Amino acid sequence: MRIDKYLKVSRILKRRTISKELALHQRIEVNGKLVKPSYDVKVGDIVTITFGQRQMTVKVLETANFTKKADAPMMYEVVDEKWLEDSSCE
């Protein structure tokens, strides 16, 4: 499954277009490498998403083309979540 679709289906991000733009702007890494929106995500991958001042790292547990809202959190495990400092104010 494409990384942009996975982030939308798992409800980590609200819209697929947002996922796609983050990947195009080099804000998504899988296993430490920057990826394009078409990257094929697999079970066991470690995905790091940077959006705004927030950085979230998740481990892919399942890839399903469709899931109910209640089941979406079972598709991933949050490994790390942190807020980044704003360096533009210095």
mmCIF file of C-alpha atoms in Angstrom:
data_model
loop_
_atom_site.group_PDB
_atom_site.id
_atom_site.type_symbol
_atom_site.label_atom_id
_atom_site.label_comp_id
_atom_site.label_asym_id
_atom_site.label_seq_id
_atom_site.Cartn_x
_atom_site.Cartn_y
_atom_site.Cartn_z
ATOM 1 C CA MET A 1 0.000 0.000 0.000
ATOM 2 C CA ARG A 2 1.231 3.501 -0.844
ATOM 3 C CA ILE A 3 2.468 5.535 2.127
ATOM 4 C CA ASP A 4 0.088 8.435 1.394
ATOM 5 C CA LYS A 5 -2.906 6.080 1.379
ATOM 6 C CA TYR A 6 -1.705 4.231 4.492
ATOM 7 C CA LEU A 7 -1.472 7.442 6.523
ATOM 8 C CA LYS A 8 -5.040 8.335 5.518
ATOM 9 C CA VAL A 9 -6.578 4.863 6.038
ATOM 10 C CA SER A 10 -4.887 4.485 9.442
ATOM 11 C CA ARG A 11 -6.164 7.969 10.310
ATOM 12 C CA ILE A 12 -2.729 9.223 11.332
ATOM 13 C CA LEU A 13 -3.441 12.132 8.952
ATOM 14 C CA LYS A 14 -6.892 13.314 7.899
ATOM 15 C CA ARG A 15 -6.483 13.553 4.147
ATOM 16 C CA ARG A 16 -4.490 11.721 1.506
ATOM 17 C CA THR A 17 -3.586 15.014 -0.164
ATOM 18 C CA ILE A 18 -1.915 16.158 3.062
ATOM 19 C CA SER A 19 0.027 12.890 3.231
ATOM 20 C CA LYS A 20 1.093 13.306 -0.381
ATOM 21 C CA GLU A 21 2.268 16.892 0.149
ATOM 22 C CA LEU A 22 4.245 15.957 3.265
ATOM 23 C CA ALA A 23 6.058 13.254 1.304
ATOM 24 C CA LEU A 24 6.738 15.627 -1.597
ATOM 25 C CA HIS A 25 8.216 18.156 0.851
ATOM 26 C CA GLN A 26 10.486 15.487 2.384
ATOM 27 C CA ARG A 27 8.630 15.282 5.691
ATOM 28 C CA ILE A 28 8.105 11.496 5.716
ATOM 29 C CA GLU A 29 10.822 8.934 6.388
ATOM 30 C CA VAL A 30 10.515 5.154 6.362
ATOM 31 C CA ASN A 31 13.270 3.224 8.107
ATOM 32 C CA GLY A 32 15.427 6.372 8.144
ATOM 33 C CA LYS A 33 15.095 7.185 4.423
ATOM 34 C CA LEU A 34 13.064 9.981 2.833
ATOM 35 C CA VAL A 35 10.267 8.568 0.677
ATOM 36 C CA LYS A 36 7.948 9.669 -2.107
ATOM 37 C CA PRO A 37 4.135 9.373 -1.858
ATOM 38 C CA SER A 38 4.241 6.184 -3.950
ATOM 39 C CA TYR A 39 6.500 4.299 -1.511
ATOM 40 C CA ASP A 40 5.093 0.818 -0.799
ATOM 41 C CA VAL A 41 4.762 0.537 2.987
ATOM 42 C CA LYS A 42 5.141 -2.911 4.566
ATOM 43 C CA VAL A 43 4.389 -4.453 7.957
ATOM 44 C CA GLY A 44 7.290 -3.746 10.306
ATOM 45 C CA ASP A 45 8.324 -0.441 8.695
ATOM 46 C CA ILE A 46 9.154 2.464 11.023
ATOM 47 C CA VAL A 47 7.524 5.648 9.689
ATOM 48 C CA THR A 48 8.512 9.124 10.911
ATOM 49 C CA ILE A 49 6.211 12.025 10.009
ATOM 50 C CA THR A 50 7.089 15.666 10.645
ATOM 51 C CA PHE A 51 4.172 18.082 10.425
ATOM 52 C CA GLY A 52 4.223 21.531 11.919
ATOM 53 C CA GLN A 53 6.264 21.434 15.134
ATOM 54 C CA ARG A 54 5.336 17.806 15.798
ATOM 55 C CA GLN A 55 7.279 14.670 14.922
ATOM 56 C CA MET A 56 5.628 11.269 15.238
ATOM 57 C CA THR A 57 7.232 7.864 14.776
ATOM 58 C CA VAL A 58 5.030 4.799 14.306
ATOM 59 C CA LYS A 59 5.584 1.123 13.574
ATOM 60 C CA VAL A 60 3.353 -0.387 10.885
ATOM 61 C CA LEU A 61 1.446 -3.378 12.295
ATOM 62 C CA GLU A 62 -1.065 -3.920 9.486
ATOM 63 C CA THR A 63 -1.871 -2.638 6.003
ATOM 64 C CA ALA A 64 -5.535 -2.745 5.048
ATOM 65 C CA ASN A 65 -7.206 -0.944 2.142
ATOM 66 C CA PHE A 66 -10.135 0.031 4.342
ATOM 67 C CA THR A 67 -10.757 0.097 8.079
ATOM 68 C CA LYS A 68 -13.394 1.385 10.472
ATOM 69 C CA LYS A 69 -12.543 4.360 12.639
ATOM 70 C CA ALA A 70 -12.513 2.216 15.791
ATOM 71 C CA ASP A 71 -10.070 -0.279 14.240
ATOM 72 C CA ALA A 72 -7.665 2.284 12.732
ATOM 73 C CA PRO A 73 -5.370 2.537 15.816
ATOM 74 C CA MET A 74 -4.679 -1.207 15.509
ATOM 75 C CA MET A 75 -2.861 -0.580 12.208
ATOM 76 C CA TYR A 76 0.106 1.078 13.936
ATOM 77 C CA GLU A 77 1.967 1.446 17.210
ATOM 78 C CA VAL A 78 3.254 4.865 18.303
ATOM 79 C CA VAL A 79 6.979 4.504 18.989
ATOM 80 C CA ASP A 80 7.790 8.160 19.707
ATOM 81 C CA GLU A 81 6.068 11.526 19.602
ATOM 82 C CA LYS A 82 7.749 14.842 20.273
ATOM 83 C CA TRP A 83 7.448 18.564 19.714
ATOM 84 C CA LEU A 84 10.238 20.300 17.824
ATOM 85 C CA GLU A 85 11.606 23.677 18.855
ATOM 86 C CA ASP A 86 10.900 26.646 16.610
ATOM 87 C CA SER A 87 14.315 27.807 15.363
ATOM 88 C CA SER A 88 12.898 30.611 13.194
ATOM 89 C CA CYS A 89 12.278 32.866 16.222
ATOM 90 C CA GLU A 90 15.968 33.188 17.127
#
